[in-house]
PDB file of C-alpha atoms and ligand atoms in Angstrom:
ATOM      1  CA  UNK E  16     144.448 207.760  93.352  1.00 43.00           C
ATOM      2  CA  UNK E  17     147.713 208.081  95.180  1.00 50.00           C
ATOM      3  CA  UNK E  18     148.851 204.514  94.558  1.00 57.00           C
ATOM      4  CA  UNK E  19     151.950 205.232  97.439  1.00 63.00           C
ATOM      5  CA  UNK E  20     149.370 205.048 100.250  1.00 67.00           C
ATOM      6  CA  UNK E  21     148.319 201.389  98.867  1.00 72.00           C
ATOM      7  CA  UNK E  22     152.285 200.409  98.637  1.00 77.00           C
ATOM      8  CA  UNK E  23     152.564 202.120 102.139  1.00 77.00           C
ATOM      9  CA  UNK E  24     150.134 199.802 103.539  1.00 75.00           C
ATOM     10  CA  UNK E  25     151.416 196.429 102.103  1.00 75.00           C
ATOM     11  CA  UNK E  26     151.918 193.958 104.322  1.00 73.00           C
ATOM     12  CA  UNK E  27     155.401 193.917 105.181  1.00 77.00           C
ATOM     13  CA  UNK E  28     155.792 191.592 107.339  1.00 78.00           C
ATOM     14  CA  UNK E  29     154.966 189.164 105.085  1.00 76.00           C
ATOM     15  CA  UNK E  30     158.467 189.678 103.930  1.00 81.00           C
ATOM     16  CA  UNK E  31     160.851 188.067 105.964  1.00 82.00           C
ATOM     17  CA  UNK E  32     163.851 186.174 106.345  1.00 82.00           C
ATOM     18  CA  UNK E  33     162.595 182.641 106.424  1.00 82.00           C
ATOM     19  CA  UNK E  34     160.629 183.169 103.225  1.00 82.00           C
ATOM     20  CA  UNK E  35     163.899 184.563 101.002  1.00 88.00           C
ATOM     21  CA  UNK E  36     166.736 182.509 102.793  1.00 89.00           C
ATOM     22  CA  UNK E  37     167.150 180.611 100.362  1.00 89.00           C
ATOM     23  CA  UNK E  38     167.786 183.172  97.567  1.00 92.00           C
ATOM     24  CA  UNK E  39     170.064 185.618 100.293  1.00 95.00           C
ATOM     25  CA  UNK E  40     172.716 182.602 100.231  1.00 94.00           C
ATOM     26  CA  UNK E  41     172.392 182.548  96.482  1.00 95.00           C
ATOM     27  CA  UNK E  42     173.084 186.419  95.702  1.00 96.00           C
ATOM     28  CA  UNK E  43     176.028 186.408  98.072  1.00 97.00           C
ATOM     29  CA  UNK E  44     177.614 183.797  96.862  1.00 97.00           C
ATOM     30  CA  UNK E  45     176.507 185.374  93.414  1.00 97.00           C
ATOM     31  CA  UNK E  46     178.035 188.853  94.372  1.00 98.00           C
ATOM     32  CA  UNK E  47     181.639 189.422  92.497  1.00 98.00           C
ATOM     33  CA  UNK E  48     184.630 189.041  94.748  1.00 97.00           C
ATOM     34  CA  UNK E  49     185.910 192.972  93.637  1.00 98.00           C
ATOM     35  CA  UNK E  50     182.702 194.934  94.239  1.00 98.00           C
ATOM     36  CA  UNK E  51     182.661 196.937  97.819  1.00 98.00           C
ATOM     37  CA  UNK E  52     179.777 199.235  97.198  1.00 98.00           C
ATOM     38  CA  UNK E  53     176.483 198.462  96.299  1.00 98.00           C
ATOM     39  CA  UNK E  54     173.123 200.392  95.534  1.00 98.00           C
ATOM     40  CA  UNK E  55     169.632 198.044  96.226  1.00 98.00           C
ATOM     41  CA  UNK E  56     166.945 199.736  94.175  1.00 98.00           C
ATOM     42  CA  UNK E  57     163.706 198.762  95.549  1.00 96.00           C
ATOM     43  CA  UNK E  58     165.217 197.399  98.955  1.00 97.00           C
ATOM     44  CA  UNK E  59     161.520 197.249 100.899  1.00 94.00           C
ATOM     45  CA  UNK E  60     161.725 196.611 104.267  1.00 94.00           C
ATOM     46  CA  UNK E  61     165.786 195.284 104.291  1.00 96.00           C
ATOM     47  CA  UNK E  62     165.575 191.479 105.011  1.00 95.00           C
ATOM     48  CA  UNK E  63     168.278 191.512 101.866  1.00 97.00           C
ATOM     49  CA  UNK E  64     169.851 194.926 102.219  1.00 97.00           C
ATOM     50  CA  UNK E  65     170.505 194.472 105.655  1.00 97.00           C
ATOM     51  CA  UNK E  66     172.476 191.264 105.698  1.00 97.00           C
ATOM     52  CA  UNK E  67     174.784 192.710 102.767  1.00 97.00           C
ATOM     53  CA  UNK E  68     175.239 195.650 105.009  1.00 97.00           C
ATOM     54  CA  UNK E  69     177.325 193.375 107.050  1.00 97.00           C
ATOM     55  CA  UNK E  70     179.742 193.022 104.256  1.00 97.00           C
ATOM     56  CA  UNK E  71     179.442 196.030 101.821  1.00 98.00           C
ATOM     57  CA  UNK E  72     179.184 198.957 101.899  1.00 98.00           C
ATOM     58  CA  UNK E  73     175.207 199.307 100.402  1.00 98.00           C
ATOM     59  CA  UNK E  74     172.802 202.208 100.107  1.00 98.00           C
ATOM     60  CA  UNK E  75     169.408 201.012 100.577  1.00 98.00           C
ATOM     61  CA  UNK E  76     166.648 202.861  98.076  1.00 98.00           C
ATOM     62  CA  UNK E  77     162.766 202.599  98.050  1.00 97.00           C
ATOM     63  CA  UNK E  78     159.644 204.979  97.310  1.00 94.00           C
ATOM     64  CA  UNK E  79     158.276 204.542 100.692  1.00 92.00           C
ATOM     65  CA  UNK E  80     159.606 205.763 104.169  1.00 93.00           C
ATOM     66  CA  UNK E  81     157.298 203.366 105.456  1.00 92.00           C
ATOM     67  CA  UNK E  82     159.747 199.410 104.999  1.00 94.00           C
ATOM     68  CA  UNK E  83     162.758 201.770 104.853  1.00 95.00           C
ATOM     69  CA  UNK E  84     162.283 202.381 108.378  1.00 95.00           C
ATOM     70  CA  UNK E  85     163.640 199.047 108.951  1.00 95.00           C
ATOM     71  CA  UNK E  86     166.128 199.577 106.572  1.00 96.00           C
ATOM     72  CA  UNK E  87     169.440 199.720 109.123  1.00 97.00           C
ATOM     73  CA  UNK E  88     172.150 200.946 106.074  1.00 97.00           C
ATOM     74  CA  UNK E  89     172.349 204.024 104.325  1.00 98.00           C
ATOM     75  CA  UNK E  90     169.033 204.780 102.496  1.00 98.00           C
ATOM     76  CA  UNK E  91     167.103 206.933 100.516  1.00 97.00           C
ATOM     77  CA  UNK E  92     163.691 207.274  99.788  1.00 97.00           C
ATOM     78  CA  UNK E  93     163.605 208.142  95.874  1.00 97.00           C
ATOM     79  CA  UNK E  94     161.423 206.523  92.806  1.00 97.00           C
ATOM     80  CA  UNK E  95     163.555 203.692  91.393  1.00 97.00           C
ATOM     81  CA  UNK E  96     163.150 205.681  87.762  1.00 97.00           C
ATOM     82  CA  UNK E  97     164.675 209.016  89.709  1.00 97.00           C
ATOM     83  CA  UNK E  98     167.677 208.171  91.992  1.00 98.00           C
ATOM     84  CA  UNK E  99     169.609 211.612  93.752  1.00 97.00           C
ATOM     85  CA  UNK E 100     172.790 210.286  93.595  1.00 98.00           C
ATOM     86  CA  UNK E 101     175.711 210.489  91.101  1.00 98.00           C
ATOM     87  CA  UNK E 102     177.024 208.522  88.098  1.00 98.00           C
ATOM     88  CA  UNK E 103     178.637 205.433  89.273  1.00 98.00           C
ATOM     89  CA  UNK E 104     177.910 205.179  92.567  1.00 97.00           C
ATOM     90  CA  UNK E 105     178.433 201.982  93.621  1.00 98.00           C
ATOM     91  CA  UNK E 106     180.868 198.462  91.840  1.00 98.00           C
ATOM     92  CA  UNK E 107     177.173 197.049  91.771  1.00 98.00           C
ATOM     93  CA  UNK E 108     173.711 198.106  91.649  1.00 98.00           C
ATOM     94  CA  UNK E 109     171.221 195.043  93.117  1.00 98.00           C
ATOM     95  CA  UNK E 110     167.524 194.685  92.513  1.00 98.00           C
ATOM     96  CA  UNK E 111     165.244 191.816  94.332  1.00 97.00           C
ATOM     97  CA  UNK E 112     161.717 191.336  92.790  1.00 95.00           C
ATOM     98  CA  UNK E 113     161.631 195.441  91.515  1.00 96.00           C
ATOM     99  CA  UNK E 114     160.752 195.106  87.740  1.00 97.00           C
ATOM    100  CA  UNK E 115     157.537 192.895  87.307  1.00 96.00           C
ATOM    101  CA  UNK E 116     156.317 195.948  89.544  1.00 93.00           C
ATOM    102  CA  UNK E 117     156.842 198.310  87.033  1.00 95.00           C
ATOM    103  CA  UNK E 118     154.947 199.541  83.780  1.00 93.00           C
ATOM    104  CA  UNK E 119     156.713 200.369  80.665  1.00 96.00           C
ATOM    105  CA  UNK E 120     157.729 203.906  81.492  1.00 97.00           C
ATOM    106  CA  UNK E 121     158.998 202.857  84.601  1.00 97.00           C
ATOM    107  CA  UNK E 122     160.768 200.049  83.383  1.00 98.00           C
ATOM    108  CA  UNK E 123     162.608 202.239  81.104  1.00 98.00           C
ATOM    109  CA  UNK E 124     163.531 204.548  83.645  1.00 98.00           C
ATOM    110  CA  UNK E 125     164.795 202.192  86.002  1.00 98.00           C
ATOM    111  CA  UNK E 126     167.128 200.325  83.587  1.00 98.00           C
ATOM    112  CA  UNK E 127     168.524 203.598  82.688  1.00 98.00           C
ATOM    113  CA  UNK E 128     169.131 204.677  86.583  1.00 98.00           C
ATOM    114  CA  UNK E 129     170.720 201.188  87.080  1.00 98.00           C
ATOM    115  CA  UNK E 130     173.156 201.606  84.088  1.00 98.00           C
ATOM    116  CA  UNK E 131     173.837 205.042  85.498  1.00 98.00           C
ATOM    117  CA  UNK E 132     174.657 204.500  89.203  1.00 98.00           C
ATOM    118  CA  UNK E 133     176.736 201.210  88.564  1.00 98.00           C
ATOM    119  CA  UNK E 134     180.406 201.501  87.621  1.00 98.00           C
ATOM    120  CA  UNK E 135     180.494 197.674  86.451  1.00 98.00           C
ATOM    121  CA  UNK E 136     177.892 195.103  87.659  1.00 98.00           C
ATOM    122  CA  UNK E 137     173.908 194.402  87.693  1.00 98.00           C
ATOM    123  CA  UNK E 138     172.547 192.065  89.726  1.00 98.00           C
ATOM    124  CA  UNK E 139     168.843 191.428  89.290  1.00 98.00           C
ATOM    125  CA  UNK E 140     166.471 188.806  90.497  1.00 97.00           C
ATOM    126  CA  UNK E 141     162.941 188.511  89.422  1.00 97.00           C
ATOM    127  CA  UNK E 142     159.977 185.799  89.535  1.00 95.00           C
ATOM    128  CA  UNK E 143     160.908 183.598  87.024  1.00 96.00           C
ATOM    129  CA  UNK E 144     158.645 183.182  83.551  1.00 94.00           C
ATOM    130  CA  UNK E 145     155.398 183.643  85.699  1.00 93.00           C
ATOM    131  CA  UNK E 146     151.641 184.383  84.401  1.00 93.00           C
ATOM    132  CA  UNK E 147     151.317 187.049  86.812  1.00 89.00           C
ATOM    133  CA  UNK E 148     147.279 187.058  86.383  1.00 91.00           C
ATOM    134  CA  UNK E 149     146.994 183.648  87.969  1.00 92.00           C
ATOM    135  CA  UNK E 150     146.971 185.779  91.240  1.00 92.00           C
ATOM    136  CA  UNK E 151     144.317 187.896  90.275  1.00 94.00           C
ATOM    137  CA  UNK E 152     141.471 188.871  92.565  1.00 93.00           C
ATOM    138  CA  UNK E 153     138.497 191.011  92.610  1.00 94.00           C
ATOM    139  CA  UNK E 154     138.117 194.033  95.358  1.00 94.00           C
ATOM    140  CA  UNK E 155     134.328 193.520  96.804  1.00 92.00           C
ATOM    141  CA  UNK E 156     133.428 197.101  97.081  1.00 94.00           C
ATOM    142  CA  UNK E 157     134.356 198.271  93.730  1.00 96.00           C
ATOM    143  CA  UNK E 158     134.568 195.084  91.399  1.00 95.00           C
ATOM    144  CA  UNK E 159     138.087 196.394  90.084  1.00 95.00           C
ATOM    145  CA  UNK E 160     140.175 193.358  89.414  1.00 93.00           C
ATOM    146  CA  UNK E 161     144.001 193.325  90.064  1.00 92.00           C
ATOM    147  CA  UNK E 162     146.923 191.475  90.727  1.00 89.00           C
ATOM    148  CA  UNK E 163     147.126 190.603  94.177  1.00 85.00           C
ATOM    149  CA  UNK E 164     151.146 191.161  94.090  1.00 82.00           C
ATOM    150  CA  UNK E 165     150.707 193.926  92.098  1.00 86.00           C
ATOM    151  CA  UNK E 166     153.365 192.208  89.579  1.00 90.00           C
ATOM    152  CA  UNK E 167     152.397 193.653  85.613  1.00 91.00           C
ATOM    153  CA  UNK E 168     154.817 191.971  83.983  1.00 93.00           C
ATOM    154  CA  UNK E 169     157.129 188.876  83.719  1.00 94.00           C
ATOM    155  CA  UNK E 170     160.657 187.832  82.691  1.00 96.00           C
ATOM    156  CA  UNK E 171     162.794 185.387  81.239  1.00 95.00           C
ATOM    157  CA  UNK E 172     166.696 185.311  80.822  1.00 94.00           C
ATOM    158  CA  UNK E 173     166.618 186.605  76.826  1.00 95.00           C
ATOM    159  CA  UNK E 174     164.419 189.646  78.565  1.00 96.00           C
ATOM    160  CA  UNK E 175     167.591 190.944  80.168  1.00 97.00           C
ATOM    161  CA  UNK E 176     169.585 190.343  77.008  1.00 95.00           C
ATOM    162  CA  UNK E 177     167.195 192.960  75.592  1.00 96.00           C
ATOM    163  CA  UNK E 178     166.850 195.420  78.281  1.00 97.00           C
ATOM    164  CA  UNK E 179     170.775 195.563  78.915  1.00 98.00           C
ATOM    165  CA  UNK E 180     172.276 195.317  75.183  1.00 96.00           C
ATOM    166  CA  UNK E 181     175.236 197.264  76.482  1.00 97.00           C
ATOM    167  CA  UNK E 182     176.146 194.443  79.585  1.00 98.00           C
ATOM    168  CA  UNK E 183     177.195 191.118  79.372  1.00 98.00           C
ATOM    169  CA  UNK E 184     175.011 188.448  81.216  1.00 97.00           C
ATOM    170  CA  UNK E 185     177.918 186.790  83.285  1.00 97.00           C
ATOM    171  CA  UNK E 186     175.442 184.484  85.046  1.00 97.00           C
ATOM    172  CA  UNK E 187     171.835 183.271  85.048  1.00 97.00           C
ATOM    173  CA  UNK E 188     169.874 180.465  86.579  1.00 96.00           C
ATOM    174  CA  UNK E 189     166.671 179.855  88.148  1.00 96.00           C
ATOM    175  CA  UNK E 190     165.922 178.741  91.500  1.00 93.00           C
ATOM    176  CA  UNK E 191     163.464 178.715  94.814  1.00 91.00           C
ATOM    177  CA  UNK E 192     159.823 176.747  95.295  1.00 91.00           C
ATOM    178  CA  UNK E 193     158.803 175.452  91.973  1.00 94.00           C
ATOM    179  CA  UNK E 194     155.360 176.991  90.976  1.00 92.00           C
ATOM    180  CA  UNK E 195     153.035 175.941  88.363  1.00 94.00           C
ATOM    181  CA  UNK E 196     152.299 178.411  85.402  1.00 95.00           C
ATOM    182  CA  UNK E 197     148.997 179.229  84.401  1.00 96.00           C
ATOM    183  CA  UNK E 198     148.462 178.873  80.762  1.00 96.00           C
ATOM    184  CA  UNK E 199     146.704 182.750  79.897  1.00 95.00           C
ATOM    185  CA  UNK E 200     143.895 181.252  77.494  1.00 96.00           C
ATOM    186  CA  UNK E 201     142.448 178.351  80.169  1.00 97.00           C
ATOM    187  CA  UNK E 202     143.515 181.489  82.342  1.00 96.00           C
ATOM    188  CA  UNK E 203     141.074 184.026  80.492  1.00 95.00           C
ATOM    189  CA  UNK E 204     138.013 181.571  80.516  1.00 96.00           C
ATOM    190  CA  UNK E 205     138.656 180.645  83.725  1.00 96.00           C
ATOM    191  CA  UNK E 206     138.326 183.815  85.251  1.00 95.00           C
ATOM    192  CA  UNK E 207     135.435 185.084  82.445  1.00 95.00           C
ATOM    193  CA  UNK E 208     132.942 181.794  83.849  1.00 96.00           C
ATOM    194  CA  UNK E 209     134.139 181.441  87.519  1.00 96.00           C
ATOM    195  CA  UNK E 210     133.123 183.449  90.433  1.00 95.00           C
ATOM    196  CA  UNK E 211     136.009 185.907  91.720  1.00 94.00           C
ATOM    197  CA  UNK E 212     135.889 184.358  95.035  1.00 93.00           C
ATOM    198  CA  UNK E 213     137.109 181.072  93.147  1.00 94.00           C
ATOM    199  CA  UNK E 214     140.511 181.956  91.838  1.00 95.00           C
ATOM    200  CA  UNK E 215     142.766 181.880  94.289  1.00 94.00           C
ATOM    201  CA  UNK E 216     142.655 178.169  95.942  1.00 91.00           C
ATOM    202  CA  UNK E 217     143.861 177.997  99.583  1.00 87.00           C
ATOM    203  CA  UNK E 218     146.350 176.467  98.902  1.00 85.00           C
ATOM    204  CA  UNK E 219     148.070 178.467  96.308  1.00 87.00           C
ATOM    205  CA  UNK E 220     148.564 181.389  99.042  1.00 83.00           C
ATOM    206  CA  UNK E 221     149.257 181.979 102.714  1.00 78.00           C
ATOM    207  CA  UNK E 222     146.663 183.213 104.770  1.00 79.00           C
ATOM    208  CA  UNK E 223     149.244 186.117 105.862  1.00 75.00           C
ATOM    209  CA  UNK E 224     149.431 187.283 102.378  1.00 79.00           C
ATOM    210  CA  UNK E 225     145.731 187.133 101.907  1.00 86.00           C
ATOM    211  CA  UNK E 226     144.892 190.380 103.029  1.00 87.00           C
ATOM    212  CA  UNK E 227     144.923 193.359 100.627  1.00 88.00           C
ATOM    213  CA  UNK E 228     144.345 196.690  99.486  1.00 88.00           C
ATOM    214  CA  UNK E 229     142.452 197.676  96.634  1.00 91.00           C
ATOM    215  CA  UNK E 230     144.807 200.106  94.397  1.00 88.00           C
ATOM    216  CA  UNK E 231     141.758 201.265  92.799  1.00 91.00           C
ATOM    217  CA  UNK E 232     139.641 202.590  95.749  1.00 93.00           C
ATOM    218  CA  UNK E 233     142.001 201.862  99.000  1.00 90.00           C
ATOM    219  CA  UNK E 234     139.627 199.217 100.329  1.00 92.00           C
ATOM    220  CA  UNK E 235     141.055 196.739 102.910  1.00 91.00           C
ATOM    221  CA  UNK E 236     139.950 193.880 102.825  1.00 91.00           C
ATOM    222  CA  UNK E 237     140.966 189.839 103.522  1.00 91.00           C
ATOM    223  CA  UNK E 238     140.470 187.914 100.020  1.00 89.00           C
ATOM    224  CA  UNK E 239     138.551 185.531 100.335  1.00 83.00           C
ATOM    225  CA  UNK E 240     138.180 181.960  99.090  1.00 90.00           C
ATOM    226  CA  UNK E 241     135.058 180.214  98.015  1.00 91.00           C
ATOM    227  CA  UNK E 242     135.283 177.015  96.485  1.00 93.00           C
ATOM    228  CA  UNK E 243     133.489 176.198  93.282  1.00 95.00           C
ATOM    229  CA  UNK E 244     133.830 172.790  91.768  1.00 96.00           C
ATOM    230  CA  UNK E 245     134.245 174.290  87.719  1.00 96.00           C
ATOM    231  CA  UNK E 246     137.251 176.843  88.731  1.00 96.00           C
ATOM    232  CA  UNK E 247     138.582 173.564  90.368  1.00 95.00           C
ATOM    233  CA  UNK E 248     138.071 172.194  87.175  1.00 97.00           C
ATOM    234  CA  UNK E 249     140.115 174.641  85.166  1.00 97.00           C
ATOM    235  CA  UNK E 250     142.891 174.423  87.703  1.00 96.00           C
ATOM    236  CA  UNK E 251     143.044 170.697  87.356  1.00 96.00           C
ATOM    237  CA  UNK E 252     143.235 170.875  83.529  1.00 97.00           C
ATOM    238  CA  UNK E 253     146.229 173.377  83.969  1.00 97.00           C
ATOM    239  CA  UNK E 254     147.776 171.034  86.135  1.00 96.00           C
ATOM    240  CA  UNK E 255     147.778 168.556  82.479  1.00 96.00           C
ATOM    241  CA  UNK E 256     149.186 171.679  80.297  1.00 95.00           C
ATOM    242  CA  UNK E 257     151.214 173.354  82.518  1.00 96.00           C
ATOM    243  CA  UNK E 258     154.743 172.990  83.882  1.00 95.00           C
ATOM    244  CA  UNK E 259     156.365 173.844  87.391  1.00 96.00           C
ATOM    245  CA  UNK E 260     158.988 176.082  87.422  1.00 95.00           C
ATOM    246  CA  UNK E 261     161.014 177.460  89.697  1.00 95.00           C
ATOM    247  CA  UNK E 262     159.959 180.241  91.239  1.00 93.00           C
ATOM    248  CA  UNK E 263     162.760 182.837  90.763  1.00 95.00           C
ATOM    249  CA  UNK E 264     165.195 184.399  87.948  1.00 97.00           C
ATOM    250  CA  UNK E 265     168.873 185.210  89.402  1.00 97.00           C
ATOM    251  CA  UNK E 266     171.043 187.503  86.204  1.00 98.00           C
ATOM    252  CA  UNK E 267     174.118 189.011  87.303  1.00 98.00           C
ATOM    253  CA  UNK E 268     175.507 191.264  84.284  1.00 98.00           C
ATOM    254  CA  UNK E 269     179.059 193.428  83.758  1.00 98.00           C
ATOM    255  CA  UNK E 270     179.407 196.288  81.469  1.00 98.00           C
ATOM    256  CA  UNK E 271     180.511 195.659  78.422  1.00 96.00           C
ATOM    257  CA  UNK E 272     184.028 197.634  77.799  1.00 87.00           C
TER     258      UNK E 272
HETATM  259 ZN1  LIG X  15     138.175 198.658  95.154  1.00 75.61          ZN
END
């Protein structure tokens, strides 16, 4: 299955300003007073690339010609692991909710493009500590069960440590919308005894962002939501074990010399 068809067709608009305000005032504020260049790996559809295009000089890169069209900087359609440009391209290389995307592979090869096309700085934000399965949802037509953000993995601060021996985290905090986590064993049984149509409460997602495509057989469909008093049940428990947390990871790194 060509999964770039699925990415093609995410909803996009779903992105917009209003939604990452909030964490745009953060990263340039964030963003080191000597850096002039700057490459955004996984820019999407440019609600953040295009307001730092006002005051750098950025090159905007994603897999899909489809949000780059909106994209008003220089840009590139490349896979974040396989970047045609050279060594050092920009003071800073930026990347907005890219990694929890990726699989290990990928992962790898990102990290090493991003240590590659920055001369000094790394500025990364991801969702913050999450349980990425609470989002899960099953497609109707073929029972395959994914996450609806399509995010595989999660992060916290000593993750970057790891991933970037060779940098120095300069800064780190966490900010946005405080969500709850989902603690992976009540989790596991509460998706194993539950209907699918149960998982995702209305109110833990927009109706906007409801709608979805199956990565496994390309079927479109709304998700819906049923609800059933016993997956309430498991929620509410959670609510008891589970703490809030805010809903996003800001680490801005420099090379180490
Ligand atoms: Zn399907």
């Amino acid at each position: 299955m060509d999964s770039t068809t699925v990415y093609d067709k995410y909803n996009w608009d779903s992105i917009d300003y209003e939604h990452l305000k909030g964490k745009i005032s953060k990263v340039l504020e964030w963003i080191p007073k000597d850096v002039k260049t700057i490459v955004d790996i996984g820019c999407g559809n440019g609600v953040i690339t295009n307001i730092l295009g006002d005051k750098y000089e950025v090159t905007g890169i994603d897999r899909s010609e489809v949000p780059l069209q909106s994209v008003n900087t220089r840009k590139l359609a490349a896979s974040a692991d396989d970047i045609p440009l050279p060594d050092k391209s920009s003071d800073l290389v930026f990347s907005s909710e890219l990694l929890e995307h990726l699989d290990d592979r990928m992962l790898a090869g990102t990290v090493a493009e991003m240590k590659r096309l920055t001369k000094k700085y790394i500025f990364i934000t991801v969702p913050n500590d999450e349980n990425p399965d609470k989002l899960s949802i099953q497609c109707p037509d073929c029972k395959y069960i994914y996450n609806s953000p399509n995010h595989l993995r999660s992060f916290k601060k000593e993750d970057f440590a790891n991933l970037f021996k060779d940098y120095t985290i300069l800064k780190s905090s966490v900010d946005g919308k405080k969500v709850r986590y989902y603690n992976p064993a009540l989790l596991n049984l509460k998706k194993r005894l539950t209907p699918a149509s149960s998982w995702i409460p209305e109110y833990w997602m927009e109706k906007s962002k409801r709608k979805t495509v199956c990565p496994h057989c390309e079927h479109e469909f709304v998700n819906p939501f049923r609800f059933n008093l016993f997956a309430m049940s498991f929620d509410v428990l959670n609510v008891i074990m589970s703490p809030k947390k805010p809903c996003w990871l800001f680490v801005l790194m420099e090379k180490k010399s």
